[in-house]
Tab-separated table of C-alpha atoms in Angstrom:
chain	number	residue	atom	x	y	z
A	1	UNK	CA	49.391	50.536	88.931
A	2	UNK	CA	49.343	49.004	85.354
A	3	UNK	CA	49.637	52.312	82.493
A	4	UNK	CA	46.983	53.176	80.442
A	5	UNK	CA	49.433	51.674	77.337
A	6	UNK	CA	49.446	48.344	78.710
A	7	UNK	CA	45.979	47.937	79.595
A	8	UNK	CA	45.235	48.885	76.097
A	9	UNK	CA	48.000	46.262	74.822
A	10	UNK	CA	46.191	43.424	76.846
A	11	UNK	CA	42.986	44.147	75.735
A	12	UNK	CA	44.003	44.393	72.105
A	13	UNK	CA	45.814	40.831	72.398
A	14	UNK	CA	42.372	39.128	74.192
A	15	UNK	CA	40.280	40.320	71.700
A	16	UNK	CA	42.664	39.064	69.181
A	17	UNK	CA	42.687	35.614	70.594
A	18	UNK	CA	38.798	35.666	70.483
A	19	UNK	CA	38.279	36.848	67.073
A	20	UNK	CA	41.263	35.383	65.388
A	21	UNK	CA	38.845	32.123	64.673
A	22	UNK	CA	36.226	34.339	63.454
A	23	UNK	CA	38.361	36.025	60.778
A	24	UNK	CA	40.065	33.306	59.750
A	25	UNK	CA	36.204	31.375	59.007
A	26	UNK	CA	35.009	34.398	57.238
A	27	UNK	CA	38.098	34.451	54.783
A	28	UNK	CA	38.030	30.945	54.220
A	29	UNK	CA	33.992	31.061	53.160
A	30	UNK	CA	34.657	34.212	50.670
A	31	UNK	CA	37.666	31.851	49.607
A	32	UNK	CA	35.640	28.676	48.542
A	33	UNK	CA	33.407	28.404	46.164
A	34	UNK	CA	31.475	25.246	44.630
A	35	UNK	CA	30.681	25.261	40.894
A	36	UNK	CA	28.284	22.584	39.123
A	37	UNK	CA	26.415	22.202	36.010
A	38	UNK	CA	22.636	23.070	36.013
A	39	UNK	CA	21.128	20.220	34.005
A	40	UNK	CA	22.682	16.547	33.154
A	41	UNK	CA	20.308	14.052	31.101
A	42	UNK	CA	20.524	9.906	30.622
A	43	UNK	CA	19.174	7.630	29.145
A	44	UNK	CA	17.706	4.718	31.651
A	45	UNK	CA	20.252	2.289	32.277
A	46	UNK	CA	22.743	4.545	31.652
A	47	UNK	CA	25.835	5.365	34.080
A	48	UNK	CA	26.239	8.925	35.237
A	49	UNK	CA	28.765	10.847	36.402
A	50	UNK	CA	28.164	13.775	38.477
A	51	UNK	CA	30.821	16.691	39.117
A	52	UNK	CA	31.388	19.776	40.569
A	53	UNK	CA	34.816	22.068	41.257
A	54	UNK	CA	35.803	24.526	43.453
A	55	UNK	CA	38.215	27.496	44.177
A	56	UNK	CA	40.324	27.733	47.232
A	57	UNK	CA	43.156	28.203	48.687
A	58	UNK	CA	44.944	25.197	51.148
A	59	UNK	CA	47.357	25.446	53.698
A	60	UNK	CA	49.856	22.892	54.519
A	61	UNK	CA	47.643	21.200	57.663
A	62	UNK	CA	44.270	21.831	55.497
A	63	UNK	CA	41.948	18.798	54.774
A	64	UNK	CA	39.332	18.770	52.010
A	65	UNK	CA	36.045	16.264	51.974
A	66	UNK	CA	33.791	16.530	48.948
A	67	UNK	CA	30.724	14.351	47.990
A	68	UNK	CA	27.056	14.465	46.683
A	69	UNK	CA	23.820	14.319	47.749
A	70	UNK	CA	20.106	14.696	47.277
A	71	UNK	CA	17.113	15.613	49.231
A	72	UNK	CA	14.472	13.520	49.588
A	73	UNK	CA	11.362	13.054	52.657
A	74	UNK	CA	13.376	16.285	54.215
A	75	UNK	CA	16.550	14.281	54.529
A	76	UNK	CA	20.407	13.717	53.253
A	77	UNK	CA	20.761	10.720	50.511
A	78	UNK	CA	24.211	10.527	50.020
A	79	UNK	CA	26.016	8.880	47.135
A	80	UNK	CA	29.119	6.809	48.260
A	81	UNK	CA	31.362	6.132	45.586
A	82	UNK	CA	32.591	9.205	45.177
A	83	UNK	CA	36.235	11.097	44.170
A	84	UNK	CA	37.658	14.188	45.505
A	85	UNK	CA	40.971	15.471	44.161
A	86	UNK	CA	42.770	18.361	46.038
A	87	UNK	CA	44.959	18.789	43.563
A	88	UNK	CA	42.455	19.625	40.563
A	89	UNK	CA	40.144	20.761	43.313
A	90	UNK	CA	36.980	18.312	41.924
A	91	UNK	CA	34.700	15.850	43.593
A	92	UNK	CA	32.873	13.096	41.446
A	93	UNK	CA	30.598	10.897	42.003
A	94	UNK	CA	29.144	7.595	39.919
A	95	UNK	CA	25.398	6.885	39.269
A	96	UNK	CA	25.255	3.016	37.822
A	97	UNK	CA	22.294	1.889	35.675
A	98	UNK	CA	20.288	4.913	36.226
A	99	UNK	CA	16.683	4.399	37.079
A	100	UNK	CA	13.583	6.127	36.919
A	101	UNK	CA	13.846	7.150	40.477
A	102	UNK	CA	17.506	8.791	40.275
A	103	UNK	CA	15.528	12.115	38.584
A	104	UNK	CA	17.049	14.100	41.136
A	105	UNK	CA	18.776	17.380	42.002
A	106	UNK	CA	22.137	16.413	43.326
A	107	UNK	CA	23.835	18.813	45.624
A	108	UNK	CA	27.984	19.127	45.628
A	109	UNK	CA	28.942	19.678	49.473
A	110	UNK	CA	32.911	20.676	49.928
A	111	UNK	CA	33.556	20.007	53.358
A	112	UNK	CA	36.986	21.548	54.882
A	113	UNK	CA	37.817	21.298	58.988
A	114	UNK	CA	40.698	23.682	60.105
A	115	UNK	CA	41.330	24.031	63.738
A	116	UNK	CA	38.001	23.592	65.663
A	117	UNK	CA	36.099	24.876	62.750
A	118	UNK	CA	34.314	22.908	60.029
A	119	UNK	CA	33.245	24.879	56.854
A	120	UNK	CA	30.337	23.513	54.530
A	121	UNK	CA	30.083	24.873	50.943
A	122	UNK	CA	26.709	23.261	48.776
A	123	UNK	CA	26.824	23.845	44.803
A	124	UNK	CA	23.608	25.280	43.283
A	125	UNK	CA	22.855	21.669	42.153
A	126	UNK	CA	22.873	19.576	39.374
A	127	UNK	CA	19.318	18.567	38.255
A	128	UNK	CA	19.567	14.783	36.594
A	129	UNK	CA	16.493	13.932	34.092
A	130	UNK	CA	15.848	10.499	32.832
A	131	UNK	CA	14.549	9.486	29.591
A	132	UNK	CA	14.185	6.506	28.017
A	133	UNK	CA	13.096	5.950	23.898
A	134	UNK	CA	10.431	3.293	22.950
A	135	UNK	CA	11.068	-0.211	23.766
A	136	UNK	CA	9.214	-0.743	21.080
A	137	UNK	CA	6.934	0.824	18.177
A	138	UNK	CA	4.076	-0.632	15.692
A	139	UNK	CA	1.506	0.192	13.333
A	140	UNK	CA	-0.941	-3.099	13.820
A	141	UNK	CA	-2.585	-4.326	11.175
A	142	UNK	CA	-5.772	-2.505	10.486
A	143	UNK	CA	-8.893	-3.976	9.456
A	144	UNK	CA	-10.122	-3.907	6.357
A	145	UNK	CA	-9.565	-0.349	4.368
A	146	UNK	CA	-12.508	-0.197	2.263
A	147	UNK	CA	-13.051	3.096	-0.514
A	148	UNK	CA	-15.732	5.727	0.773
A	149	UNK	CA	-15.750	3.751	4.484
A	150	UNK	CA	-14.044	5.664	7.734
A	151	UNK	CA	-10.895	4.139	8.666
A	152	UNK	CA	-8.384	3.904	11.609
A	153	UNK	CA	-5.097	3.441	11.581
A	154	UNK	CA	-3.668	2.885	14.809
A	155	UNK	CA	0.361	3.723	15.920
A	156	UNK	CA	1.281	2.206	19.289
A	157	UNK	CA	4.774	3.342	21.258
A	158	UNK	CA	5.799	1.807	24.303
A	159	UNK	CA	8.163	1.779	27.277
A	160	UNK	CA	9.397	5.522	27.054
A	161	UNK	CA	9.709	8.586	29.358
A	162	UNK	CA	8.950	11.041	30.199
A	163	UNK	CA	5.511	11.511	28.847
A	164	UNK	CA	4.951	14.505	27.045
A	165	UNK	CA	5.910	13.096	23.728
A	166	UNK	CA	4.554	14.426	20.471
A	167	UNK	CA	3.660	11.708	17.749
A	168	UNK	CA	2.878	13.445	14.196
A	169	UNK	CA	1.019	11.673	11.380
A	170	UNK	CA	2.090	12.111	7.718
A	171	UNK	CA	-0.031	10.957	4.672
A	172	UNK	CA	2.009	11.415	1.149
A	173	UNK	CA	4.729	13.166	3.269
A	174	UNK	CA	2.383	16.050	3.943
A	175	UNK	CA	1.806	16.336	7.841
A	176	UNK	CA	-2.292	15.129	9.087
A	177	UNK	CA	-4.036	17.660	10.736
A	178	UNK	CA	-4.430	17.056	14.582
A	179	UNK	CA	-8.038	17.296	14.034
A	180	UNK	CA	-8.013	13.728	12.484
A	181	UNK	CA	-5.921	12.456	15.224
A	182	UNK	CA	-6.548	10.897	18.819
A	183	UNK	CA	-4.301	10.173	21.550
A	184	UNK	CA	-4.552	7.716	24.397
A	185	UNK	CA	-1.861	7.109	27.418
A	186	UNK	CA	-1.234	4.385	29.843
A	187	UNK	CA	1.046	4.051	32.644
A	188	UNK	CA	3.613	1.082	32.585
A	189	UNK	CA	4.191	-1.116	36.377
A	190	UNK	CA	7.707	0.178	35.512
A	191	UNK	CA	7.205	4.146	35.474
A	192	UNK	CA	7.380	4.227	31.781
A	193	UNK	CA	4.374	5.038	29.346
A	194	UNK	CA	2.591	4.045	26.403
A	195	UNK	CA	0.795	5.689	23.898
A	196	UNK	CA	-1.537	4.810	21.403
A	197	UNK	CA	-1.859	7.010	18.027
A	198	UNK	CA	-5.531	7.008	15.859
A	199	UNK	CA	-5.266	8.395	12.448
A	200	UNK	CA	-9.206	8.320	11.543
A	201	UNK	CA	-9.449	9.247	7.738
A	202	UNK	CA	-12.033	8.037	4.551
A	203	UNK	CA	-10.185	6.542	2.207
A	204	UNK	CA	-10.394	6.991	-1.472
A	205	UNK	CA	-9.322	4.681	-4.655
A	206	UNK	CA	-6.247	6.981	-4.974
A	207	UNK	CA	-5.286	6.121	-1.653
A	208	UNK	CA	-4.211	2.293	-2.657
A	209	UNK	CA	-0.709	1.848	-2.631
A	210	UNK	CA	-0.145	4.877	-0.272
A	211	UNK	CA	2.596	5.225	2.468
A	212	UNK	CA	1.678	6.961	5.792
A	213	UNK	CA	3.680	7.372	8.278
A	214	UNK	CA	3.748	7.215	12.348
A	215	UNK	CA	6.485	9.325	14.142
A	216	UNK	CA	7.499	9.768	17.775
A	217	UNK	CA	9.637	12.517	19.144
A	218	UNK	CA	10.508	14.177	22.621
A	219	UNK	CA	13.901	16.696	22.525
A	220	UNK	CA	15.907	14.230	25.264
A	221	UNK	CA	15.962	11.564	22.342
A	222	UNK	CA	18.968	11.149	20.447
A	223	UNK	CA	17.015	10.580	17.257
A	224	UNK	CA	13.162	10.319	16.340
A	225	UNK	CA	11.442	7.585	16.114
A	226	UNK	CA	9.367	6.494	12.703
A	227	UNK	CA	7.367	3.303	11.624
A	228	UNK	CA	5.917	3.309	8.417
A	229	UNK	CA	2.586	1.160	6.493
A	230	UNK	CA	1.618	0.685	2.998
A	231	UNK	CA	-2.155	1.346	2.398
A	232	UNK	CA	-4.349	-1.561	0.869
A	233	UNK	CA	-7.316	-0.057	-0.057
A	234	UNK	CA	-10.204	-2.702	-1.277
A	235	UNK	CA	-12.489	-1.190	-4.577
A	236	UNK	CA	-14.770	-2.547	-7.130
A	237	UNK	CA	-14.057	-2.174	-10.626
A	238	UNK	CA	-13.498	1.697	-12.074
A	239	UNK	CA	-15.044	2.688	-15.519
A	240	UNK	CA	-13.960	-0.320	-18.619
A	241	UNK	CA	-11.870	0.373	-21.417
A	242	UNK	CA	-12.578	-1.811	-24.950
A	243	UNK	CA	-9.708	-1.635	-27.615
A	244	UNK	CA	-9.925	-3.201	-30.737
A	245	UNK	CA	-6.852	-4.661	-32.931
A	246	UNK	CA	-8.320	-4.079	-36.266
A	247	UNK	CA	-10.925	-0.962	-36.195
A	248	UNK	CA	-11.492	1.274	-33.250
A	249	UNK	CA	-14.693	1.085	-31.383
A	250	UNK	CA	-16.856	4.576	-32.014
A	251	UNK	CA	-18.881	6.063	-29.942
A	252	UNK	CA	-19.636	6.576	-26.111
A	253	UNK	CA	-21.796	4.723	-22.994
A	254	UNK	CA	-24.132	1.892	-24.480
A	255	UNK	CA	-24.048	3.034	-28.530
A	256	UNK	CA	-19.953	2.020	-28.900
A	257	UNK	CA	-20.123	0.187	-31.997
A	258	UNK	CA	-18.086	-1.817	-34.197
A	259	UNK	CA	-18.128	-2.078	-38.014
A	260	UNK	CA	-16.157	-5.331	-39.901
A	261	UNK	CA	-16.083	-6.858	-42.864
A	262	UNK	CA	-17.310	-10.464	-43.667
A	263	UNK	CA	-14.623	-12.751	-42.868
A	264	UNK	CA	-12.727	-10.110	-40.762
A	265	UNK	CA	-11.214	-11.432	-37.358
A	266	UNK	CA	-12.462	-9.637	-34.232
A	267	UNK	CA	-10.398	-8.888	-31.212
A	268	UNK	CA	-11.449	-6.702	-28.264
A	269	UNK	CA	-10.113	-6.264	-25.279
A	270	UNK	CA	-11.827	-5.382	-22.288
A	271	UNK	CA	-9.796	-3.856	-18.997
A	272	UNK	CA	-10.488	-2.532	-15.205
A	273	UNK	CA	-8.686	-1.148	-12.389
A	274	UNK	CA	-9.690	-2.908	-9.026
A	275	UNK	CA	-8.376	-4.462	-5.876
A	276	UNK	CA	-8.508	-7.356	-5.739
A	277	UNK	CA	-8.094	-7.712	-9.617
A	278	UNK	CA	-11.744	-7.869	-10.937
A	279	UNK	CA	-12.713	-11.158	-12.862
A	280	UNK	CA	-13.722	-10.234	-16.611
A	281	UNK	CA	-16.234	-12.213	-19.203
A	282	UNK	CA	-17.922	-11.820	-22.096
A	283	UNK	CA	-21.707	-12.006	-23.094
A	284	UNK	CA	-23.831	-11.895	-26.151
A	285	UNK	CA	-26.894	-10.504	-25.725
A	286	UNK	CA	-29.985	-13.249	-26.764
A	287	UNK	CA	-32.813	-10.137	-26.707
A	288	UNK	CA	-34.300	-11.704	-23.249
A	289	UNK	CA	-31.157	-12.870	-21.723
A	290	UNK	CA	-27.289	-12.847	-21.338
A	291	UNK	CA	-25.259	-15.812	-22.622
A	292	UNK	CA	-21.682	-16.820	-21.632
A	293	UNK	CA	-19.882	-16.374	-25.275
A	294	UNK	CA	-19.077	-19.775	-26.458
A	295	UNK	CA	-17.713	-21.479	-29.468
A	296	UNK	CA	-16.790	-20.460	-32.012
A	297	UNK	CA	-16.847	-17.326	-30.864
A	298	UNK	CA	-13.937	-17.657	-27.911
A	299	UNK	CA	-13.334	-15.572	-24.954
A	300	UNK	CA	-9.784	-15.723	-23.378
A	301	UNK	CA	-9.282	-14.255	-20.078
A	302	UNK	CA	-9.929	-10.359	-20.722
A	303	UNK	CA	-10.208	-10.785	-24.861
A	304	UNK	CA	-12.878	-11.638	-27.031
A	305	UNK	CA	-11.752	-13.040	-29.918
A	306	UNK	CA	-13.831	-14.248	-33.469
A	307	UNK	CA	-11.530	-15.726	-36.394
A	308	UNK	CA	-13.789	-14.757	-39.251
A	309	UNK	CA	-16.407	-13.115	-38.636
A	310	UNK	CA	-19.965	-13.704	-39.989
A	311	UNK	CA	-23.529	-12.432	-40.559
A	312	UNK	CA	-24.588	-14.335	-37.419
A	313	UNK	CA	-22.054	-12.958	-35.242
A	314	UNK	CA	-23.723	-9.308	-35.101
A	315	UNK	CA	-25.308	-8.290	-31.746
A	316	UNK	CA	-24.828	-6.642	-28.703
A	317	UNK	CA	-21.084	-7.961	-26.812
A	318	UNK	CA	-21.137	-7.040	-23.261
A	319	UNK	CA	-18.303	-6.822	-20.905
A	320	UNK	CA	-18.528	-7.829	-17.132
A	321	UNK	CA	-15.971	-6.770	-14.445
A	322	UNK	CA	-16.927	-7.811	-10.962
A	323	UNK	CA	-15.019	-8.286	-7.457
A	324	UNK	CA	-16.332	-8.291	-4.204
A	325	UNK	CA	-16.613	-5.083	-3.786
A	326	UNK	CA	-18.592	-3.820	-6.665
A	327	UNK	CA	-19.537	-5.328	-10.489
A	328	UNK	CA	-18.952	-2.760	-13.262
A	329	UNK	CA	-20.021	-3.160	-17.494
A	330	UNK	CA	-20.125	-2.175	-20.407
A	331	UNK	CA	-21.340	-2.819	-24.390
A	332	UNK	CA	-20.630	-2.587	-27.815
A	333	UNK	CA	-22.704	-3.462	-31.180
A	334	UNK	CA	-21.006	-5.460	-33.956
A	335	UNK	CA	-21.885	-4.567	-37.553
A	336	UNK	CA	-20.739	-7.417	-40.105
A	337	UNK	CA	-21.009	-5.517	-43.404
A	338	UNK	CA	-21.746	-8.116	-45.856
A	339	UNK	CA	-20.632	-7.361	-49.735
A	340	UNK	CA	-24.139	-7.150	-52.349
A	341	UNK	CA	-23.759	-9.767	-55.103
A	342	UNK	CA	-25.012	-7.778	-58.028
A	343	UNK	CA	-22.637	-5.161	-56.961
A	344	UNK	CA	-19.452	-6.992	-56.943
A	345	UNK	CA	-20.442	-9.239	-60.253
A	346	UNK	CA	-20.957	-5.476	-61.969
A	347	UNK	CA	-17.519	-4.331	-60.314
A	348	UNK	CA	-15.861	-7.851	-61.524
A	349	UNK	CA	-17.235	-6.997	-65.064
A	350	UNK	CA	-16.204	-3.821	-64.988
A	351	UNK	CA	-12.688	-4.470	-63.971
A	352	UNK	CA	-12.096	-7.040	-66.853
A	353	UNK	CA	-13.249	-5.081	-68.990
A	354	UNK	CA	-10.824	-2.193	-68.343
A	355	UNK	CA	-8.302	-4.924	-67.751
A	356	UNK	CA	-8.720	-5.986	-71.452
A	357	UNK	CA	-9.179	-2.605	-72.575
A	358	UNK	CA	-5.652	-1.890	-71.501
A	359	UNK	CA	-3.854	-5.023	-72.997
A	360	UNK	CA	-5.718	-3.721	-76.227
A	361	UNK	CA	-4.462	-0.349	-75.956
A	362	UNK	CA	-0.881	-1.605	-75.228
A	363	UNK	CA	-0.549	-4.130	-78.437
A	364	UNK	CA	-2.068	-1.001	-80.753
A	365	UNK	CA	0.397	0.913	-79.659
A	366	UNK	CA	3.567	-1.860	-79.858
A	367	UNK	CA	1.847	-2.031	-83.707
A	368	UNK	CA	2.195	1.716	-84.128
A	369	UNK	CA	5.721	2.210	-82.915
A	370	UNK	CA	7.016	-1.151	-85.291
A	371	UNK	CA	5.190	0.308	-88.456
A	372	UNK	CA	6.881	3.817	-87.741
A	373	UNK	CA	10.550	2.014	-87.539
A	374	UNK	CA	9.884	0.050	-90.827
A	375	UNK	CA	8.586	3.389	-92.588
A	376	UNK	CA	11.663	5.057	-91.008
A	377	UNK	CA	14.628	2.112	-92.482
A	378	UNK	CA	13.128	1.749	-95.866
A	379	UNK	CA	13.025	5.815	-96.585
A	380	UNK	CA	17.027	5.722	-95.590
A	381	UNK	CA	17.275	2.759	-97.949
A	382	UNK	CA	15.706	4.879	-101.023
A	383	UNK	CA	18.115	7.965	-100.446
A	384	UNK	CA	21.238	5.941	-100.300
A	385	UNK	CA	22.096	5.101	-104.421
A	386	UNK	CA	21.867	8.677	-105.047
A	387	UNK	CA	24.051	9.835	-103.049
A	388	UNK	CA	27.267	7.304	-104.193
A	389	UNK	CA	26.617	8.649	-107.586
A	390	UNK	CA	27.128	12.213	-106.801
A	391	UNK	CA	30.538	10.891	-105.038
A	392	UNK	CA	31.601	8.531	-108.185
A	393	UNK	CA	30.740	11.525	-110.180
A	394	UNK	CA	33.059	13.829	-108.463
């Protein structure tokens, strides 16, 4: 009869034999492990690489298979060009001209058979996102930006992904609120979207000349996206400024006036802000009616001009701006101050007469000063005998 030793030796070999396989499985799968990055972004068209790398340990008869692959309907898509080293324990795979529909998680599977066992080891996955910038941006022309009159200004992007961009307004670099802004977006036949951007403000004189800005932005872009537009803002003539060469005109609203001698030239300018530049002429006022100013009294572009003037040039000068968006004016009186005869004749009179007065005054005095030098040489001349006798004497 067999011992109670060897029984137990046989026993201990058979169940070695039957769990050898199972040991040597459960060592290899706390040997292997698959690491891959979380997240991996392109841009469409793009080529993408995807990789993963593991940890194990190989033995001389040991084969390794490594590729990728994504789930999709329930089932295995996998990628076939793919790369598996053994030697810097990596797989790789290529994604050419990425599309729309690659937005995937892709799965790294290490495969390695050994004996009559095959081992499977999946990464956590590597989820791919697409994004693609505008194919295009504009700010179309508007219509026609009128003062005091609601506006739109429209900013259209097209051709990116994914949708949930932001697109900011900025009027004299100070963000618009999103209050004054409206957004509308389409669906492209390609999977991409477009937006359109309304910026509805009232503009104001001010705003003429004014840059606002459209911009587009999503974090997956390298860089954000910005199209700009010049406001041209349409307004009638502003409040009219008169300047005079010669004398300044006084006073304010319609009793400016404008005082000049007889025989003075006149020269006024008259000036207004608009867009498009207001047309400017002068009038005289007849008492029932406004006349064009004509000869000789010119008017040259924004200037009214008068050589000399006279006692028939005094009334009421108006000054018309007008586009077509609004007429503005405004009025002076010219005073010709004309010089009384009797007055001047006495002032002429009076003049010569101190003028003579003077040239009187003058020659009495040239007579005083001569008769004082004559006294003065012949009184030396009296003294000077006496004086040579007191030296012969000596």
């Amino acid at each position: 009869m067999m011992s109670t030793e060897v029984f137990l030796c046989l026993v201990l070999v058979l169940l070695s034999d039957v769990l050898h396989p199972w040991s040597e499985v459960q060592g290899l799968v706390e040997g292997l492990e698959v690491h891959q990055p979380a997240q991996l972004s392109a841009a469409l068209g793009e080529t993408v690489t995807l990789h993963c790398n593991f940890t194990c340990t190989l033995q001389d008869r040991d084969w390794l298979y490594g590729k990728f692959y994504r789930v999709k309907g329930g089932n295995k898509i996998h990628i076939d060009n793919k790369t598996v080293s053994q030697t810097t324990c990596t797989v790789s795979s290529t994604i050419a001209n990425i599309t729309l529909e690659s937005e995937a998680v892709y799965y790294c599977e290490v495969k390695m058979p050994r004996h009559t066992t095959s081992i499977d080891v999946n990464g956590s996955g590597t989820a791919v996102t697409v994004y693609a910038e505008p194919s295009s941006m504009e700010i179309p022309e508007p219509q026609t930006l009128v003062v005091d009159t609601e506006a739109l200004l429209s900013c259209a992007v097209n051709g990116f992904y994914p949708q949930s961009i932001s697109v900011t307004w900025f009027y004299r670099d100070l963000q618009v609120p999103l209050t004054s802004i409206t957004n509308h977006l389409t669906t492209n036949r390609n999977g991409t979207f477009s937006l359109t951007s309304q910026y509805r403000f009232t503009p104001a004189v001010r705003d003429n000349g004014t840059v606002c800005r459209c911009q587009a932005s999503h974090p997956a872009w390298r860089h954000h996206v910005t199209l700009e537009r010049v406001l041209d803002v349409k307004y009638g003539p502003q409040s009219l400024n008169l300047t005079s060469q010669n004398r300044p005109v006084l006073g304010e609203g319609s009793n400016k006036t404008l005082e000049l001698p007889e025989g003075s030239p006149l020269h006024v300018s008259c000036w207004s802000d608009g867009n498009p530049r207001p047309w400017t002429g002068w009038f005289k006022d007849r008492g029932d009616r406004l006349t064009p100013v004509e000869p000789p009294v010119g008017c040259s572009n924004k200037t009214l001009h008068v050589g000399a003037v006279q006692r028939e040039d005094e009334g009421v000068y108006w000054c018309v701006a007008r586009n077509s968006y609004g007429e503005r004016n405004t009025s002076f009186t010219l005073l010709v101050v004309v010089s009384d005869y009797v007055t001047s004749f006495i002032a002429r009179l009076l003049a010569t007469v101190i003028f003579f007065f003077l040239v009187a005054l003058m020659l009495i005095c040239t007579n005083i000063i001569r008769d004082n030098r004559l006294r003065t040489g012949l009184n030396q001349g009296d003294r000077e005998p006496g004086l040579s006798g007191l030296k012969e004497d000596d």
